mmCIF file of C-alpha atoms in Angstrom:
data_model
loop_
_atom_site.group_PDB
_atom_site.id
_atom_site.type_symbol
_atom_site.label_atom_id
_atom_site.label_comp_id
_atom_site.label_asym_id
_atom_site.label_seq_id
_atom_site.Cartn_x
_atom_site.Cartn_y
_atom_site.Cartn_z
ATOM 1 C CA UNK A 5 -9.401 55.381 -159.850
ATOM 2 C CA UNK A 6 -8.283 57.382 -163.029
ATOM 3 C CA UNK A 7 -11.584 57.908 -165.186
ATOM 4 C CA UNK A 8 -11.372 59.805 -168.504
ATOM 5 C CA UNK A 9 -14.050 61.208 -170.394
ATOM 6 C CA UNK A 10 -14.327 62.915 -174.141
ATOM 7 C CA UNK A 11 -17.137 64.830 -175.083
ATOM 8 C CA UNK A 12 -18.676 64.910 -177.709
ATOM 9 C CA UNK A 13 -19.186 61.468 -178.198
ATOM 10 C CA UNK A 14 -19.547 61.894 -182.025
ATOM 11 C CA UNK A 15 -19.717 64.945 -184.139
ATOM 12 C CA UNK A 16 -20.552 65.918 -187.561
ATOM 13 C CA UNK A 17 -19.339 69.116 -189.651
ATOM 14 C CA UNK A 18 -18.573 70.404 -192.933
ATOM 15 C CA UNK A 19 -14.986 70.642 -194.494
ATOM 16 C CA UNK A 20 -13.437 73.789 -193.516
ATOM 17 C CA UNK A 21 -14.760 74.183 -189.851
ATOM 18 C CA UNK A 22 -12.191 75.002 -187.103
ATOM 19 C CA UNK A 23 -13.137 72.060 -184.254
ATOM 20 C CA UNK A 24 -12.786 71.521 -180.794
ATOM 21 C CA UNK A 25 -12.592 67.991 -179.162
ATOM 22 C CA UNK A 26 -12.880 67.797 -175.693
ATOM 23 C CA UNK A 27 -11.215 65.328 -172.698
ATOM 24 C CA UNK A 28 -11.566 65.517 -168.677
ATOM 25 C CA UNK A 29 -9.984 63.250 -166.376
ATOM 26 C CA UNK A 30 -10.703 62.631 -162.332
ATOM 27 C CA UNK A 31 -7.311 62.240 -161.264
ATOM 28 C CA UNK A 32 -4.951 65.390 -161.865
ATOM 29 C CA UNK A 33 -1.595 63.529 -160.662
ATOM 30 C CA UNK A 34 -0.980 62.921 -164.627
ATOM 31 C CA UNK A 35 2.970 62.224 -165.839
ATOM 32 C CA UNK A 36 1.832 62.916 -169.618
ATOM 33 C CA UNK A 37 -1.562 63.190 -172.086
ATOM 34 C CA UNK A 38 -1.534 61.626 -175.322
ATOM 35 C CA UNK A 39 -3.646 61.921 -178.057
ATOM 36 C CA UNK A 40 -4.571 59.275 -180.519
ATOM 37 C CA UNK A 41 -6.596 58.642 -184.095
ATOM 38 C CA UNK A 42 -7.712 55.521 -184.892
ATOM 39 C CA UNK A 43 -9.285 55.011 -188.467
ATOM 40 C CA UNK A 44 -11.959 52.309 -188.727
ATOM 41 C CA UNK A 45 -10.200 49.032 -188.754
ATOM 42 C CA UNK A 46 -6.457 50.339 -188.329
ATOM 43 C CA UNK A 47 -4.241 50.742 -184.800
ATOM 44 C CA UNK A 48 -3.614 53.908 -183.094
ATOM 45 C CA UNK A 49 -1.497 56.442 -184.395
ATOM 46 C CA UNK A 50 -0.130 58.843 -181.767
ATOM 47 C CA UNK A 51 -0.832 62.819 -182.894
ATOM 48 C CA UNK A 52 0.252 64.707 -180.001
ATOM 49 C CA UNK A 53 1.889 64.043 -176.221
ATOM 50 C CA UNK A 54 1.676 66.626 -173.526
ATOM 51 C CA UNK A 55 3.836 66.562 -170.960
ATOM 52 C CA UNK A 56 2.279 67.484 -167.349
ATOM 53 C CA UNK A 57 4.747 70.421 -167.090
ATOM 54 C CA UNK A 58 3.541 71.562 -170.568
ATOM 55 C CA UNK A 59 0.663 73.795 -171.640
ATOM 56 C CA UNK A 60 0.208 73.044 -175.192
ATOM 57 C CA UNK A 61 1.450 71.191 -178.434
ATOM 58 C CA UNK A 62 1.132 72.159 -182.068
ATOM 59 C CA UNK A 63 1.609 70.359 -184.631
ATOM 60 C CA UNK A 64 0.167 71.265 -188.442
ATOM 61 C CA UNK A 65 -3.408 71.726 -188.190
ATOM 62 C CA UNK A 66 -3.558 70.550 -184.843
ATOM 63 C CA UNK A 67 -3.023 71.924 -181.388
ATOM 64 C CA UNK A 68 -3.774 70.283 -177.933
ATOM 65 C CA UNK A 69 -3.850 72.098 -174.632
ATOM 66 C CA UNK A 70 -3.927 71.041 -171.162
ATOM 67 C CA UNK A 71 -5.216 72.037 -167.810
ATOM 68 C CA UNK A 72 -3.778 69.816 -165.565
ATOM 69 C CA UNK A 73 -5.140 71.395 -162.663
ATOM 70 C CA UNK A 74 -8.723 71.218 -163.439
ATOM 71 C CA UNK A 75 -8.186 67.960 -165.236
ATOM 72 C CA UNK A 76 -9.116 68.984 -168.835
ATOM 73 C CA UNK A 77 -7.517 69.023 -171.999
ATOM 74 C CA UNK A 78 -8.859 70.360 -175.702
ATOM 75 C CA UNK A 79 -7.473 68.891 -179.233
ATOM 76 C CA UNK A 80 -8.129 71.726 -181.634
ATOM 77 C CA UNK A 81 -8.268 70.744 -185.210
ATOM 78 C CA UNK A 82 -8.335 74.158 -187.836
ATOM 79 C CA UNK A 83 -9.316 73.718 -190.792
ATOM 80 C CA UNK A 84 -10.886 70.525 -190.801
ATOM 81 C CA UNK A 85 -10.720 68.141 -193.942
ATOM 82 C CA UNK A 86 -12.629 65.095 -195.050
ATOM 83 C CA UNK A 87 -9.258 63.073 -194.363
ATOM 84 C CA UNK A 88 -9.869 64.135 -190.773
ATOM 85 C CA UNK A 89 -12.305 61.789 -190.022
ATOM 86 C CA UNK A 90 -11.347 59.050 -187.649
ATOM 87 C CA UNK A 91 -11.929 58.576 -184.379
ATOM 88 C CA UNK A 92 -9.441 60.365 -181.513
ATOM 89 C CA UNK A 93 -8.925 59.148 -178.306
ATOM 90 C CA UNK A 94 -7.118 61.010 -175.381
ATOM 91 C CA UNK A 95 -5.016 58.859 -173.103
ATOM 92 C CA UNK A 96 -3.339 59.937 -169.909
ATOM 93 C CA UNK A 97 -0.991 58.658 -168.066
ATOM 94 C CA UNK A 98 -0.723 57.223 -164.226
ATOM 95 C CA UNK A 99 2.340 55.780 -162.992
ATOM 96 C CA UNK A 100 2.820 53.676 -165.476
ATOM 97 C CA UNK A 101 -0.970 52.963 -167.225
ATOM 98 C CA UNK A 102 -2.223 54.827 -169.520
ATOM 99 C CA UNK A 103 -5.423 55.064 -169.324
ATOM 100 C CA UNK A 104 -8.151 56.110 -172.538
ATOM 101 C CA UNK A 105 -10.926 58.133 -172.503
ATOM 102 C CA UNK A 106 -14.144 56.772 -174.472
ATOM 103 C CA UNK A 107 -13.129 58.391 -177.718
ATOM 104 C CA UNK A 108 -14.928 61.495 -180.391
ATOM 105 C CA UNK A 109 -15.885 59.878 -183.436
ATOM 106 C CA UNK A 110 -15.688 62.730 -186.165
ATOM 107 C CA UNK A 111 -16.918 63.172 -189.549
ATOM 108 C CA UNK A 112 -16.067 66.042 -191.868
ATOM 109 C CA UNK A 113 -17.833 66.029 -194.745
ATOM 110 C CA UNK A 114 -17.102 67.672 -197.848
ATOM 111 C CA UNK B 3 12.438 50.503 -186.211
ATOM 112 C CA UNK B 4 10.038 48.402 -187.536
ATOM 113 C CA UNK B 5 7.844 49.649 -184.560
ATOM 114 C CA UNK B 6 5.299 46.881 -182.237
ATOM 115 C CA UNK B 7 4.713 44.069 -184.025
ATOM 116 C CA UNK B 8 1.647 41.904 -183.439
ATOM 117 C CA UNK B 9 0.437 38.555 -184.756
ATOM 118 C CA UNK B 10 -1.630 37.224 -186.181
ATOM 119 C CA UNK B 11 -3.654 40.410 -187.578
ATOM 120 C CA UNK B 12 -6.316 38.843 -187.677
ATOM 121 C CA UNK B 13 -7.938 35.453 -186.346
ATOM 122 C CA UNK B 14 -11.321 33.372 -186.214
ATOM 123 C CA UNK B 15 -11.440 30.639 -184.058
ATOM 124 C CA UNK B 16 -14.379 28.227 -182.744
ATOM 125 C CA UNK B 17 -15.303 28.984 -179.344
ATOM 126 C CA UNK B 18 -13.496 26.632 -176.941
ATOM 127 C CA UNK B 19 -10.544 26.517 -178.938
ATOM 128 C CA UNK B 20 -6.853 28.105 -177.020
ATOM 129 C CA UNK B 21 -5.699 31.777 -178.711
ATOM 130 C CA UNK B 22 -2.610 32.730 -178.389
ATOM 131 C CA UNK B 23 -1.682 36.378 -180.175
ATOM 132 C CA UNK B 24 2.249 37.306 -180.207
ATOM 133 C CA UNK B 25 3.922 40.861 -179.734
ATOM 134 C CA UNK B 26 7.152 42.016 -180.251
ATOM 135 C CA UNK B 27 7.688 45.456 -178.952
ATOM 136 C CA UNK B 28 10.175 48.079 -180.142
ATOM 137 C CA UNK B 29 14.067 47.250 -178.681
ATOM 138 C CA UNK B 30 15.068 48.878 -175.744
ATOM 139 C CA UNK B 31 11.529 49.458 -174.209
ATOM 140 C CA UNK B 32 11.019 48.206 -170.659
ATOM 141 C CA UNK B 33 7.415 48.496 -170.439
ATOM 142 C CA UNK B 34 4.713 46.437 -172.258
ATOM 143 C CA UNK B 35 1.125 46.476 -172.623
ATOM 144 C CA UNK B 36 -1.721 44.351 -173.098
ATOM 145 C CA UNK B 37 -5.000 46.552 -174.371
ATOM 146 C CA UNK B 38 -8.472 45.272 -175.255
ATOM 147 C CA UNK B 39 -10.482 47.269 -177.615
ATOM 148 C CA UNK B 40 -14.836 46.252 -177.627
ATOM 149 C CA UNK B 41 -17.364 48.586 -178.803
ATOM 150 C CA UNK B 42 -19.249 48.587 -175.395
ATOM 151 C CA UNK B 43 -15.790 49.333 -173.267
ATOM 152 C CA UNK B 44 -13.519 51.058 -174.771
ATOM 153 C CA UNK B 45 -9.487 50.566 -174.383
ATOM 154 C CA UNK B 46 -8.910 48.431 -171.531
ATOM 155 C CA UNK B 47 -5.509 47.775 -170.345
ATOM 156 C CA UNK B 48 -5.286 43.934 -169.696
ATOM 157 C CA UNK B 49 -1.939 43.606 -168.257
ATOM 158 C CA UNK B 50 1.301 45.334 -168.091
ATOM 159 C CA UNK B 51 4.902 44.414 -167.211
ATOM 160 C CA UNK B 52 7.935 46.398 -166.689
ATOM 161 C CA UNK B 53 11.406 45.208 -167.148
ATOM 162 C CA UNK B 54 9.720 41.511 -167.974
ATOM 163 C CA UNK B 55 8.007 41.223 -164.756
ATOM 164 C CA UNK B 56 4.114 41.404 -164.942
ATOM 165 C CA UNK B 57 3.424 44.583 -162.542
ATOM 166 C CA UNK B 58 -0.236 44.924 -163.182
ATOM 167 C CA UNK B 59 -2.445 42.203 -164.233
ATOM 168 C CA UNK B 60 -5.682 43.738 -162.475
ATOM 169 C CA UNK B 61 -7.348 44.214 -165.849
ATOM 170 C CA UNK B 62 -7.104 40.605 -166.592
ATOM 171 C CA UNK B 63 -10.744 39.490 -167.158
ATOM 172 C CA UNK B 64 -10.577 35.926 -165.794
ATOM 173 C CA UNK B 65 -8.503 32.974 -165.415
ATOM 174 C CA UNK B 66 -8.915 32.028 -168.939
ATOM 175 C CA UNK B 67 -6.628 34.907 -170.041
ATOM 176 C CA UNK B 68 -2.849 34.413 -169.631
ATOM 177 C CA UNK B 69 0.061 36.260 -170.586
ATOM 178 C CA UNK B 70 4.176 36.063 -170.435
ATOM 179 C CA UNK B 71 7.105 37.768 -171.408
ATOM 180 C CA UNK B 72 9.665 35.396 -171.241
ATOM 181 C CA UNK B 73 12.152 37.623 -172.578
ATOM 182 C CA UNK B 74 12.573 41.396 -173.105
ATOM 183 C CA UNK B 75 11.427 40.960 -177.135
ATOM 184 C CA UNK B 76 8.475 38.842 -176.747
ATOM 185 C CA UNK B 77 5.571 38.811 -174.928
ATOM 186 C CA UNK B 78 2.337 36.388 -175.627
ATOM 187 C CA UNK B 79 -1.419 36.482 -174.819
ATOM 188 C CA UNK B 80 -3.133 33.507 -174.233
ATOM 189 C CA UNK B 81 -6.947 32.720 -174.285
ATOM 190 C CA UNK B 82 -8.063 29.233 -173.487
ATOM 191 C CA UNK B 83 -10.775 27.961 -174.041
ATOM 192 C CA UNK B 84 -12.112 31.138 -175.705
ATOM 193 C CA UNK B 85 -15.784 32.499 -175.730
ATOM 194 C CA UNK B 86 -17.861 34.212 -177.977
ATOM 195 C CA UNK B 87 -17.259 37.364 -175.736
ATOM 196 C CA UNK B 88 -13.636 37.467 -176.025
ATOM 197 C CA UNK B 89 -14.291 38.649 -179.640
ATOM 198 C CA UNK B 90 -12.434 42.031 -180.002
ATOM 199 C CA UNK B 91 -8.972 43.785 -181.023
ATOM 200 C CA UNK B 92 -6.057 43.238 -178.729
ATOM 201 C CA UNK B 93 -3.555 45.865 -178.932
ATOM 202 C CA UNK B 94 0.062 45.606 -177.406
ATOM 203 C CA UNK B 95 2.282 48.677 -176.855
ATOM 204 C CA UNK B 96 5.556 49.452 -175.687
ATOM 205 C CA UNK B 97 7.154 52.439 -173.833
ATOM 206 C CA UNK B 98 10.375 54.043 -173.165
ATOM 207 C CA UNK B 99 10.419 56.699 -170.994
ATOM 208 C CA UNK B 100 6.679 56.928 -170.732
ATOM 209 C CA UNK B 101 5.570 57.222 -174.384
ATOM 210 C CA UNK B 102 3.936 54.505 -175.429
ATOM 211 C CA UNK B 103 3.900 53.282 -179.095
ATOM 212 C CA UNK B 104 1.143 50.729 -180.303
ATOM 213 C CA UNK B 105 0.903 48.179 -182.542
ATOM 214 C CA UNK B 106 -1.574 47.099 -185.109
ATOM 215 C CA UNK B 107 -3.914 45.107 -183.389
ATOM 216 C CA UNK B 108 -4.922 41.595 -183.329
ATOM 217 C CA UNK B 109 -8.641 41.195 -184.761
ATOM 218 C CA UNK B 110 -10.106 38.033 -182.478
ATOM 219 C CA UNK B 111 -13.750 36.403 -183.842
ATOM 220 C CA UNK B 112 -14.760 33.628 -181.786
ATOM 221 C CA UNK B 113 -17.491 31.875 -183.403
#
């Protein structure tokens, strides 16, 4: 059973700091990797999809790798901005689930 | 596109009472999804069906939850009689080609 974990589970930093958000999964037989904010109250809004063949995304401020192999994947944010804050899931999926990890909740304050 | 649309947004009902929340997903996806959102668990997937036949409906708490898709731009979740603990957001997708697109949510109190 596809299990997928984010770490940290909340974080906390000052505008301008260059962050890493971090997602591992059990189950490397992955199609695609998505990840997702979600402001307090509001949907999901998809940032960035990784294909399994694919290393990386980029897009703006924000780049997402992925090691399919050792079943980890990293959502950079540069730069960070108040406007940032949300929380951001990472989804990934199996045939045809996707299945979400437990989410980072992030703060950047000014 | 207008994108997944869900209804009603948001809903408070008295426990015991039937829920029934409504999505219409974008045209021309096969695949829908049925997601629960609770501070405790997470996302859950509740149900999904492909091509407007349920293929999954492991995630479906209990008997009390039901849901169709009678036709490819419809698809309803049904809750009867409702608890307390079925308070939470229910999000429906859709996906083409295995990205999926969300809607808003459905925000269920059950007092």
């Amino acid at each position: 059973k596809q299990e997928v974990t984010q770490i940290p589970a909340a974080l906390s930093v000052p505008e301008g700091e260059n962050l890493v958000l971090n997602c591992s999964f059990t189950d490397s037989a992955i199609y695609n990797l998505q990840w997702f904010r979600q402001d307090p109250g509001k949907g999901l809004t998809s940032l960035l999809l990784i294909q399994s063949s694919q290393r990386e995304q980029t897009s703006g401020r924000l780049n997402a790798s992925l090691d399919k192999s050792s079943g980890r994947s990293t959502l950079y944010i540069a730069a960070s901005q108040p406007g940032d804050s949300a929380t951001y899931l990472c989804a990934v999926l199996n045939t045809d689930k996707l299945i979400f990890g437990t989410g980072t909740r992030l703060q950047v304050f000014p | 596109d207008a994108g997944v649309i869900q209804s009603p947004r948001h809903e408070v009902t008295e426990m015991g009472q039937e829920v029934t929340l409504r999505c219409k997903p974008i045209s021309g996806h096969n695949s829908l999804f049925w997601y629960r959102q609770t501070m405790m668990r997470g996302l859950e997937l509740l149900i999904y069906f492909n091509n407007n036949v349920p293929i999954d409906d492991s995630g479906m708490p209990e008997d009390r939850f039901s849901a169709k898709m009678p036709n490819a731009s419809f698809s309803t979740l049904k809750i009867q009689p409702s608890e307390p603990r079925d308070s939470a957001v229910y999000f429906c997708a859709s996906s083409l080609a295995r990205t999926s697109y969300f809607g808003e949510g459905s925000w269920l109190t059950v007092v």
